[in-house]
Coordinates of N, CA and C in Angstrom, one line a residue:
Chain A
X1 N 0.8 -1.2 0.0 CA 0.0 0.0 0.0 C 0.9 1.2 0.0
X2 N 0.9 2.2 -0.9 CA 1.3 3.6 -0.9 C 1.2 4.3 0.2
X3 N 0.3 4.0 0.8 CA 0.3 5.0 2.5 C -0.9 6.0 2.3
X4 N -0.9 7.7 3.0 CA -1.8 8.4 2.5 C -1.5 9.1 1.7
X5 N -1.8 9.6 0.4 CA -0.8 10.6 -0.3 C -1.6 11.9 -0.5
X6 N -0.7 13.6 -0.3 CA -1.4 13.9 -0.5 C -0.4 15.0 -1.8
X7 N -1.2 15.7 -2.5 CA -1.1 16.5 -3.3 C -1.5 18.1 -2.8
X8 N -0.5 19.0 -3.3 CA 0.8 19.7 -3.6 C 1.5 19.1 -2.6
X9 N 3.2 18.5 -2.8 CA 3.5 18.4 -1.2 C 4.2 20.1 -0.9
X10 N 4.3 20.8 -2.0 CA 4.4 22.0 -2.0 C 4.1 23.2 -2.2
X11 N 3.1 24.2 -1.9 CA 2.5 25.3 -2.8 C 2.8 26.3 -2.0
X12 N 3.4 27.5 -2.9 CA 3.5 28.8 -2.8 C 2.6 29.9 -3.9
X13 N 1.6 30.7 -3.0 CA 0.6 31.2 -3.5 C 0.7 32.5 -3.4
X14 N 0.1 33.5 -3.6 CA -0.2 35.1 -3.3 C -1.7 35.1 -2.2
X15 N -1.4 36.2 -1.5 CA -3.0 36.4 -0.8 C -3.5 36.2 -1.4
X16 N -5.2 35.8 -1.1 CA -6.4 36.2 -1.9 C -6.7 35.4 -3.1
X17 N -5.4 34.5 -3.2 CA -5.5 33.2 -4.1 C -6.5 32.3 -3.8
X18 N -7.3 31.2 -4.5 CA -7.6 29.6 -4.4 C -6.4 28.8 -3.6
X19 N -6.9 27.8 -3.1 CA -5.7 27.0 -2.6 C -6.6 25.8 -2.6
X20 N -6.1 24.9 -3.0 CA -6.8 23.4 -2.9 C -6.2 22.2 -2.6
X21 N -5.8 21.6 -1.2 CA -5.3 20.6 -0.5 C -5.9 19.1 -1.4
X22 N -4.9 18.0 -1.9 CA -6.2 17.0 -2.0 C -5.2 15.9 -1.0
X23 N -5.9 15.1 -1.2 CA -5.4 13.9 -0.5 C -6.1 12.4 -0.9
X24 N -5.5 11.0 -1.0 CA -6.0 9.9 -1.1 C -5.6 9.1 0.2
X25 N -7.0 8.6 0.6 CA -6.5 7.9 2.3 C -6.2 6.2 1.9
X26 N -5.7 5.8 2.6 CA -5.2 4.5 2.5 C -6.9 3.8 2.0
X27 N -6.9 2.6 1.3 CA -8.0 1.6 0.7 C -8.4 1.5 2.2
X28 N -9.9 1.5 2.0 CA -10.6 0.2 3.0 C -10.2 1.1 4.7
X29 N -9.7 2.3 4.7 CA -10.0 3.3 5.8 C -11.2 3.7 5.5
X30 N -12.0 4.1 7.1 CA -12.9 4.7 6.5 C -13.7 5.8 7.5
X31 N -12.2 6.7 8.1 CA -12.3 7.9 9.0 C -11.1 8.3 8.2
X32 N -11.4 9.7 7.9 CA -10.1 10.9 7.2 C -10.3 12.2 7.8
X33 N -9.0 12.8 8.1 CA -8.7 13.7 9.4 C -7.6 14.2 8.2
X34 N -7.9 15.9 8.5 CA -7.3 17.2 8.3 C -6.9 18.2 9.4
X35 N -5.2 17.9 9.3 CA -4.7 18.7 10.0 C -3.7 19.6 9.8
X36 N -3.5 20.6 10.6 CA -3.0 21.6 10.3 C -1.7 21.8 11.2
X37 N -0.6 22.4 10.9 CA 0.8 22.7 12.0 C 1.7 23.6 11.9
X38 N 1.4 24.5 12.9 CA 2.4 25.8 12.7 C 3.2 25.7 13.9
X39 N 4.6 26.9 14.0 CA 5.3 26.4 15.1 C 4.5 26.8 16.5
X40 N 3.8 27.9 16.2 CA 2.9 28.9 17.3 C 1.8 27.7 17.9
X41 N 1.0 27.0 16.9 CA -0.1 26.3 17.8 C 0.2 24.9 17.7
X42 N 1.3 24.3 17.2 CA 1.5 23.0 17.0 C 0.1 22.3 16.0
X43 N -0.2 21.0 16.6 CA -1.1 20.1 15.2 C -2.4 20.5 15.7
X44 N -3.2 20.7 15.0 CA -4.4 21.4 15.2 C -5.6 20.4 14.2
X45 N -6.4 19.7 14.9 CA -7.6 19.2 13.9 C -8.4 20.0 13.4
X46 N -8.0 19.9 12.0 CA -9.5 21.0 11.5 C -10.7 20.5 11.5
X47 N -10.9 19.1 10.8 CA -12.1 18.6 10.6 C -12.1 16.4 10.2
X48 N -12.9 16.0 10.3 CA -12.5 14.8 10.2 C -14.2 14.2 9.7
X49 N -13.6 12.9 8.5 CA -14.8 12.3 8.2 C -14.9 11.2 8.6
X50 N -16.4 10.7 8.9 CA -16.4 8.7 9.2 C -17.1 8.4 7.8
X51 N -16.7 7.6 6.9 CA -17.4 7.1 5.9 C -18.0 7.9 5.0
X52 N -17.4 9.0 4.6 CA -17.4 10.2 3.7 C -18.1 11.8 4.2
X53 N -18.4 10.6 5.5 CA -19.6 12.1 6.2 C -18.8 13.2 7.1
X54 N -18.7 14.5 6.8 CA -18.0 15.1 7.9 C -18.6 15.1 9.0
X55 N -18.0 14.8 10.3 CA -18.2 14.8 11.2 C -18.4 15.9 12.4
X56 N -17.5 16.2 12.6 CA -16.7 17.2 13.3 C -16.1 18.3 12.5
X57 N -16.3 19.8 12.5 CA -15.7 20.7 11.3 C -15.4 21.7 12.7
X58 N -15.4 21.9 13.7 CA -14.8 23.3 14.6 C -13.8 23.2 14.7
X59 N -13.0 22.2 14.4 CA -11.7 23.0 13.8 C -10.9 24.1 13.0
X60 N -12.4 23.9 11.6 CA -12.0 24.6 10.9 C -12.1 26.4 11.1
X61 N -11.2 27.1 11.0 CA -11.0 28.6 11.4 C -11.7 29.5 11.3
X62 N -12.0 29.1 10.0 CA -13.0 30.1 9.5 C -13.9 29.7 7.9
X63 N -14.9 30.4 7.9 CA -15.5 30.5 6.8 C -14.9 30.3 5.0
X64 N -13.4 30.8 5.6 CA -12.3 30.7 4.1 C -11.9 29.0 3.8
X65 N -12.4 28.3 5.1 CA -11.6 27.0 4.8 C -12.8 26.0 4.4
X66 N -12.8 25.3 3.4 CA -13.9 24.0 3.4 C -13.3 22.6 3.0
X67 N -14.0 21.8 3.3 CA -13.4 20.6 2.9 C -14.3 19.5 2.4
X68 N -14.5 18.6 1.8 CA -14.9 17.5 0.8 C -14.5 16.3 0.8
X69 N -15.3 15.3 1.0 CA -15.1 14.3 0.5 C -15.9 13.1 -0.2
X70 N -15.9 13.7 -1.5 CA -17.0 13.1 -2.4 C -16.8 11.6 -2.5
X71 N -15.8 10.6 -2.2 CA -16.2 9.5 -2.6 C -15.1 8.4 -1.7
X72 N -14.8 7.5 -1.0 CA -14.1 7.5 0.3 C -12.5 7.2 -0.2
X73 N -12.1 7.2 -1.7 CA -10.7 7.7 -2.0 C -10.1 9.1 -2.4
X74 N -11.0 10.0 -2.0 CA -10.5 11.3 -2.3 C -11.1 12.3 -1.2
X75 N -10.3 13.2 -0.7 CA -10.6 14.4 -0.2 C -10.2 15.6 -0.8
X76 N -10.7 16.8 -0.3 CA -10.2 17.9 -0.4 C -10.3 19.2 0.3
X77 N -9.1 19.9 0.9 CA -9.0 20.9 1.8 C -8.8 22.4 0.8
X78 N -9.6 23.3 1.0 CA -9.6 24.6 0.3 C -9.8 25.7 1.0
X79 N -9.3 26.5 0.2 CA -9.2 27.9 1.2 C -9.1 29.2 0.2
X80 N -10.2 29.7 0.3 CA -10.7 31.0 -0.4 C -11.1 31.8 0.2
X81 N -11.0 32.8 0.3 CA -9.4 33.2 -0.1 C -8.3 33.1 0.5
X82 N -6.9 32.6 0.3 CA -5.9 32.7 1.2 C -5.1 33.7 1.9
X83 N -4.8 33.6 3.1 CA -4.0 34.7 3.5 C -2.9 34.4 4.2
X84 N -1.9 34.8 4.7 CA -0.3 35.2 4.6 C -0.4 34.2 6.4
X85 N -1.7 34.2 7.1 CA -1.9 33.6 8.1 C -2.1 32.2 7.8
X86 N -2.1 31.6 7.2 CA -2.9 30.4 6.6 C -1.5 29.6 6.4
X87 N -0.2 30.1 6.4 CA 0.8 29.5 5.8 C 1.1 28.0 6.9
X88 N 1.5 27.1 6.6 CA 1.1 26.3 7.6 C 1.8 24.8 6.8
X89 N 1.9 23.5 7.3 CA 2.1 22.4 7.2 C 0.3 21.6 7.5
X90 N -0.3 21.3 6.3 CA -1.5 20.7 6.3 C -1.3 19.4 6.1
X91 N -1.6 18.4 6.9 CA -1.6 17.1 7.1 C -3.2 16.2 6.8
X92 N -3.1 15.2 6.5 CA -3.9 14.1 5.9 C -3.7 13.0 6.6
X93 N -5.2 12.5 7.8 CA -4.7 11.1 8.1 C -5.4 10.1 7.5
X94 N -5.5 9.0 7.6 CA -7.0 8.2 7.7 C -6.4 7.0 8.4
X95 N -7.5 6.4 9.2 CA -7.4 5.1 10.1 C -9.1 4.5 10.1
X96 N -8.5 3.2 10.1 CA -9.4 2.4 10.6 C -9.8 2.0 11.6
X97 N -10.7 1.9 12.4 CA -11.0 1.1 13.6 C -11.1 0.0 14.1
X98 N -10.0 -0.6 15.0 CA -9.9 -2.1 15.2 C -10.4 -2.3 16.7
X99 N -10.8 -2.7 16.7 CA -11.7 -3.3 18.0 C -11.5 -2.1 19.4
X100 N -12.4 -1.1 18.7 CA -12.3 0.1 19.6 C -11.2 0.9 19.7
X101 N -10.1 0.2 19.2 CA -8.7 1.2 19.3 C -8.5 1.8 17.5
X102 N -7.9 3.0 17.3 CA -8.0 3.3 16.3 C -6.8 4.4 15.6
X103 N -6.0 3.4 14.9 CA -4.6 4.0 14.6 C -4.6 4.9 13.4
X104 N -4.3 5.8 13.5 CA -4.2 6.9 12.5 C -2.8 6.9 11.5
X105 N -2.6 6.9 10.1 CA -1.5 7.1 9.5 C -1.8 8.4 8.7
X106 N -0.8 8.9 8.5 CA -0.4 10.2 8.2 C 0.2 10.2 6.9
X107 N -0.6 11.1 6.0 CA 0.6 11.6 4.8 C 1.8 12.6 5.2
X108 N 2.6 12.6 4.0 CA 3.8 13.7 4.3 C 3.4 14.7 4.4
X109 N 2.5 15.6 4.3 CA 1.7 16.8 4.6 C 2.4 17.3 2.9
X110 N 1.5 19.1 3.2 CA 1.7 19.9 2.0 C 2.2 21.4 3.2
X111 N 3.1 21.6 2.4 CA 3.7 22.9 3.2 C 3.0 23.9 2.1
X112 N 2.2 25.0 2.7 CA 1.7 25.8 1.8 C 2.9 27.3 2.6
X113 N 2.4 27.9 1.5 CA 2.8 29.5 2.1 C 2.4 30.4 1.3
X114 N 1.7 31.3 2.3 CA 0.9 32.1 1.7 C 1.5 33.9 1.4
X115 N 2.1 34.2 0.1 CA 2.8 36.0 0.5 C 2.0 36.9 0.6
Chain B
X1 N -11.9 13.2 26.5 CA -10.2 13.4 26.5 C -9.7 13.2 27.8
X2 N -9.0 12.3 28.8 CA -8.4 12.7 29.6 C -7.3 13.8 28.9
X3 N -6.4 14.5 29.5 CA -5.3 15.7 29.2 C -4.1 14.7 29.6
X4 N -3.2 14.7 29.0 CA -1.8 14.4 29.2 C -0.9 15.5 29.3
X5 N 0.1 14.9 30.2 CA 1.8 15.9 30.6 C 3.0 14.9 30.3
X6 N 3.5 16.0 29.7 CA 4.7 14.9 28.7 C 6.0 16.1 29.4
X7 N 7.2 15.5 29.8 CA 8.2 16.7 29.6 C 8.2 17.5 28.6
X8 N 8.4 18.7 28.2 CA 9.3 19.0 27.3 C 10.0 18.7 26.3
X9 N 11.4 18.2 26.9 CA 12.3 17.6 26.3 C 13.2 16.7 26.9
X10 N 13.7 16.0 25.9 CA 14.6 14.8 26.6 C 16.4 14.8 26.1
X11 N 17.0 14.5 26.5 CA 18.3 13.7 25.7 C 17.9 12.3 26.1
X12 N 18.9 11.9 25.2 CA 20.1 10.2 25.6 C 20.6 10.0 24.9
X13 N 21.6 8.9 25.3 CA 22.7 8.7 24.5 C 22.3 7.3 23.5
X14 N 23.3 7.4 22.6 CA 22.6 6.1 21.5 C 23.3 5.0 22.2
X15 N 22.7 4.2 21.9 CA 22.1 2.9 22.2 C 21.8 2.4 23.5
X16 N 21.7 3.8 24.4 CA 21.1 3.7 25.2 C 18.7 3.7 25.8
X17 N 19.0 3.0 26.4 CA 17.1 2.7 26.4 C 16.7 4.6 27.0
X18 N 15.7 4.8 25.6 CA 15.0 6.3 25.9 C 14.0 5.7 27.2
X19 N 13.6 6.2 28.2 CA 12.3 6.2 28.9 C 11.5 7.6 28.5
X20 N 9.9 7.4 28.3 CA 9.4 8.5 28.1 C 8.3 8.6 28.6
X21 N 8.0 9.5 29.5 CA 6.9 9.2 30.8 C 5.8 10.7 30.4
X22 N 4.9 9.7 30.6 CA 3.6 10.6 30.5 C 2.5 10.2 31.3
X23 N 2.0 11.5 31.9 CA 1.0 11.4 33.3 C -0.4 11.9 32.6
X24 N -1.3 10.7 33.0 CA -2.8 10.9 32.4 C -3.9 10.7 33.8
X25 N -3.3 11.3 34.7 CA -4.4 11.2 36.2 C -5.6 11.2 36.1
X26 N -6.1 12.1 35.0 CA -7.6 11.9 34.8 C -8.3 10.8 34.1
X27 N -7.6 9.8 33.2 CA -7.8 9.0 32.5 C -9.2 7.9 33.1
X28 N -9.9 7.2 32.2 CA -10.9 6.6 32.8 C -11.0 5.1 32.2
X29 N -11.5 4.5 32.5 CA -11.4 2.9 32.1 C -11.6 2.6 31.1
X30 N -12.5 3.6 29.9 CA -12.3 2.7 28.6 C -11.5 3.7 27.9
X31 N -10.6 4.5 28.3 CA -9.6 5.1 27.3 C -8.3 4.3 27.4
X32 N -8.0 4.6 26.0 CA -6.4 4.1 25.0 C -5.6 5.1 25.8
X33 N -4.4 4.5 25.9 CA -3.2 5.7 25.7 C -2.7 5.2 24.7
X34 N -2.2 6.2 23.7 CA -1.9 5.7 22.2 C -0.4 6.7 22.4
X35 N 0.9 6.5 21.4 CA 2.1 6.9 21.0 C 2.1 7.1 20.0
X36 N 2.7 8.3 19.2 CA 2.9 8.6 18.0 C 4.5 9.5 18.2
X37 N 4.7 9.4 17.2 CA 6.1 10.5 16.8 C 6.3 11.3 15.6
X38 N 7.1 12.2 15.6 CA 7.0 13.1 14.4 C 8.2 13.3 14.3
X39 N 9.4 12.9 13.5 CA 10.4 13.2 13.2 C 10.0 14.6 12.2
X40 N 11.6 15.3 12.4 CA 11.7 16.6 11.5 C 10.9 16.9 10.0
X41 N 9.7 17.1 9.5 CA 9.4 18.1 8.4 C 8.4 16.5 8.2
X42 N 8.1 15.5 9.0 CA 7.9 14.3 8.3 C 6.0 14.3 9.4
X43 N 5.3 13.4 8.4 CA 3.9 13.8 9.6 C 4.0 12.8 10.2
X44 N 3.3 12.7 11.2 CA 3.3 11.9 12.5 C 3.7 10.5 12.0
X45 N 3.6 9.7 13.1 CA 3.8 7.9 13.0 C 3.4 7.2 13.9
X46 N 2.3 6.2 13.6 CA 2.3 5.3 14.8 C 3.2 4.7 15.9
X47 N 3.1 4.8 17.2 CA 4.0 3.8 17.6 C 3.6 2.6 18.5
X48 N 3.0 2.7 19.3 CA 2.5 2.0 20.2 C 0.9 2.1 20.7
X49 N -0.3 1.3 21.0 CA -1.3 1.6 22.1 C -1.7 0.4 23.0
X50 N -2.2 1.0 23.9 CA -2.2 0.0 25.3 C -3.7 0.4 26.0
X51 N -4.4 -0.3 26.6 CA -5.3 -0.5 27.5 C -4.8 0.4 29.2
X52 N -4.8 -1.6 29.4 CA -4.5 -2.1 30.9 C -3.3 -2.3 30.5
X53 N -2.7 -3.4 29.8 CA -1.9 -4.4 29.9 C -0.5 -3.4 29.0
X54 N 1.0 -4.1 29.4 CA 1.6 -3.4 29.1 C 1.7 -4.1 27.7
X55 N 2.6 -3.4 27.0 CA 2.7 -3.9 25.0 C 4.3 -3.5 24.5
X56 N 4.0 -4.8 23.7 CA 5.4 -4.0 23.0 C 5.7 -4.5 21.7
X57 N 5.9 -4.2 20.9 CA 6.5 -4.4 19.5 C 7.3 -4.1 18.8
X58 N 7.8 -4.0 17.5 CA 9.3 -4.2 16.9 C 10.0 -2.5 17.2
X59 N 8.6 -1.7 17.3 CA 9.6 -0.2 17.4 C 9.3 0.1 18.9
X60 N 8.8 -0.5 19.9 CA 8.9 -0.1 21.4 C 7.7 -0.6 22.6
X61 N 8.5 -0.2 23.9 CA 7.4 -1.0 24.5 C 6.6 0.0 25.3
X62 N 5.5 -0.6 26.1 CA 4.9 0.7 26.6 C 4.2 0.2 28.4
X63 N 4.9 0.8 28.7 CA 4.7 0.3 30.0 C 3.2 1.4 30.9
X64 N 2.4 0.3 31.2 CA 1.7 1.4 32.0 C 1.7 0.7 33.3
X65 N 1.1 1.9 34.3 CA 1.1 1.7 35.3 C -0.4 1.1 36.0
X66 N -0.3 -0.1 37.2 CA -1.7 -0.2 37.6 C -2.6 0.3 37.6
X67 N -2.5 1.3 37.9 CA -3.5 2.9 38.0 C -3.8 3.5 37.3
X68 N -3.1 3.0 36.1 CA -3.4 3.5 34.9 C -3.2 5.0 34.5
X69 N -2.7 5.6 35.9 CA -2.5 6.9 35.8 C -1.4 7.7 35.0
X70 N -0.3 6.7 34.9 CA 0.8 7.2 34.0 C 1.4 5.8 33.2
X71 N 1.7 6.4 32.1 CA 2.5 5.2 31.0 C 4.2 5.7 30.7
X72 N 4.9 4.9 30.5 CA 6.5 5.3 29.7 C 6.2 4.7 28.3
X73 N 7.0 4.9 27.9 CA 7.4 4.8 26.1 C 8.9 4.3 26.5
X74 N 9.3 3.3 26.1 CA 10.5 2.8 25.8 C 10.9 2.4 24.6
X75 N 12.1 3.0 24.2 CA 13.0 2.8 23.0 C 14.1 2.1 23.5
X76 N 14.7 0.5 23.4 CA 15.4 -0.1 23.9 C 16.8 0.4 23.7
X77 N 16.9 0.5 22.1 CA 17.7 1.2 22.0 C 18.4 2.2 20.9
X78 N 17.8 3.0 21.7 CA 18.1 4.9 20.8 C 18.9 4.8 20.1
X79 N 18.6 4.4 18.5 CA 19.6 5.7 17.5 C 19.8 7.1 17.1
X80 N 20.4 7.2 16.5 CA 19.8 9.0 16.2 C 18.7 9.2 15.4
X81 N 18.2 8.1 14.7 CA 17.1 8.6 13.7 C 15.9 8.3 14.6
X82 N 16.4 8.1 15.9 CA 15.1 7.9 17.5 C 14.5 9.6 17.5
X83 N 15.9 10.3 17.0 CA 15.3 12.0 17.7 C 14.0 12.6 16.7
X84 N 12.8 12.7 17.7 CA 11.6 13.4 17.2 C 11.3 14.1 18.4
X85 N 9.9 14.4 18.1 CA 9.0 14.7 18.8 C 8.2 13.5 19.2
X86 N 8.1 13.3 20.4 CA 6.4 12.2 21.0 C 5.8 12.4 21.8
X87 N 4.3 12.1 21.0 CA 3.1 12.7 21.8 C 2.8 11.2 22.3
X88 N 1.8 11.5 23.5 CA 1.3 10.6 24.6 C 0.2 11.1 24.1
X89 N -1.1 10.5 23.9 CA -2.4 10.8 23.4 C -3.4 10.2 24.3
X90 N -4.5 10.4 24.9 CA -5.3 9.4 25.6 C -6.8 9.7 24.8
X91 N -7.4 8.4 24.6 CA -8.6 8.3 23.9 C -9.3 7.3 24.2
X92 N -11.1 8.0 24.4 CA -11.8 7.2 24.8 C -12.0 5.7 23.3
X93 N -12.6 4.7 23.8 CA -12.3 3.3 23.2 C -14.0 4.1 22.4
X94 N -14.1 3.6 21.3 CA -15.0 3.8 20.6 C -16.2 5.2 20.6
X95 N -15.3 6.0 20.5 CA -16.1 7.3 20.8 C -15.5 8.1 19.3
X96 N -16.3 9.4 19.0 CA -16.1 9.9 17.7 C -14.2 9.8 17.7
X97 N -13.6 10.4 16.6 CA -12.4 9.7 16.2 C -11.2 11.0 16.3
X98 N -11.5 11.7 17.2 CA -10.7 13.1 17.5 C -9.4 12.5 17.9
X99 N -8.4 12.8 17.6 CA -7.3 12.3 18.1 C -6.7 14.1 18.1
X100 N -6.5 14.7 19.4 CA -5.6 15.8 19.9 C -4.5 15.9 20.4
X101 N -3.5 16.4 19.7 CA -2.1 16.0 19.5 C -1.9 17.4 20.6
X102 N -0.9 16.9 21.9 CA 0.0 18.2 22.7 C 0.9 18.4 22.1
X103 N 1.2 19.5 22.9 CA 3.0 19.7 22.8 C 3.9 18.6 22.5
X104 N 3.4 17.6 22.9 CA 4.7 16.1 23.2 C 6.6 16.6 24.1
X105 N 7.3 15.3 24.1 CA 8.2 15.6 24.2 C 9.5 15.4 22.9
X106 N 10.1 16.7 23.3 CA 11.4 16.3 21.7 C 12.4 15.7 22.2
X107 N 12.7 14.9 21.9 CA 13.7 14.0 22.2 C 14.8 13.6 21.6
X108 N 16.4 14.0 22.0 CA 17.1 14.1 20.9 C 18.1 12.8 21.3
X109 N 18.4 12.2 20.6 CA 19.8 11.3 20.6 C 20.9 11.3 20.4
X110 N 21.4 11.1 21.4 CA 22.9 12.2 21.2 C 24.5 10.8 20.7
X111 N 25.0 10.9 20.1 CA 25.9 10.1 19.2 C 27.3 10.1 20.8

């Protein structure tokens, strides 16, 4: 298995840009978790799905951030408009649930930065 | 959520056994303590989770205590590619799927 992968593992944007995080969670997971990591607040959950459904979203900051997950191999983290605050290390997990205990794997993240 | 306290930071020397102690006083009987680490620019990594009972596997063991009140993390024996960051996480057993990452401890291995 490839792991989680996510796409850009790199983007550099201007304010006020589109920004679109995606990610593919490992086969046959079927909870996916977006996170975020700066040096100020460390890892921060934005939002997380069980079986395509979002769950939990008060992570997310604000109204600029939304996320998707149309079909349970693909997500997507976006942010309209970007700003120079937003610059960050965004992470992708997905785990399965094994007999109540539930291990999360991690993509390499996307380092965004916003000027 | 019970809340975890992790040091700070740690040294050791390589190939010597890391201990890494984390206090979960509040913890309750169907919560996990789970381990993860984060080496430099790389995203987290499973390491270990435990109940009651202590555990161990090819990358470390995890000792809890009767009381459930505090667990270690043991790396038998520390390389340098041992030095990250590790978070001590506690999670109730089948409850929505929030996993909240602290501060952790950084832990460096010293050659």
């Amino acid at each position: 298995d490839a792991g989680v992968i996510q796409s850009p593992r790199h983007e550099v944007t201007e304010m006020g840009q589109e920004v679109t995080l995606r990610c593919k969670p490992i086969s046959g997971h079927n909870s996916l978790f977006w996170y975020r990591q700066t040096m100020m607040r460390g890892l921060e959950l934005l939002i997380y799905f069980n079986n395509n459904v979002p769950i939990d979203d008060s992570g997310m900051p604000e109204d600029r951030f939304s996320a998707k997950m149309p079909n349970a191999s693909f997500s997507t983290l976006k942010i309209q408009p970007s700003e120079p605050r937003d610059s960050a290390v965004y992470f992708c997990a997905s785990s399965l649930q094994v007999s109540g205990a539930n291990v999360l794997t991690f993509g390499a993240g996307s380092r965004l930065t916003v000027l | 959520d019970a809340k975890t306290t992790q040091p700070t930071s740690m040294d050791c020397a390589e190939g010597r056994a890391a201990n890494l102690p984390c206090n979960h006083s509040t913890i309750s009987g169907n919560e996990y303590v789970y381990w993860y680490r984060q080496i430099h620019s790389q995203g987290p990594q499973y390491i270990i989770h435990g109940l009651k009972n202590n555990e161990t596997n090819e990358m470390a063991s995890l000792i809890i205590t009767e009381d459930r009140k505090s667990s270690t993390l043991i790396l038998p024996h520390a390389t340098l590619r041992d030095t990250a960051v590790y978070y001590c996480i506690v999670r109730a057993k089948n409850t929505g799927n929030q996993f909240y990452f602290g501060t952790g401890t950084s832990l460096t291995v010293i050659p």
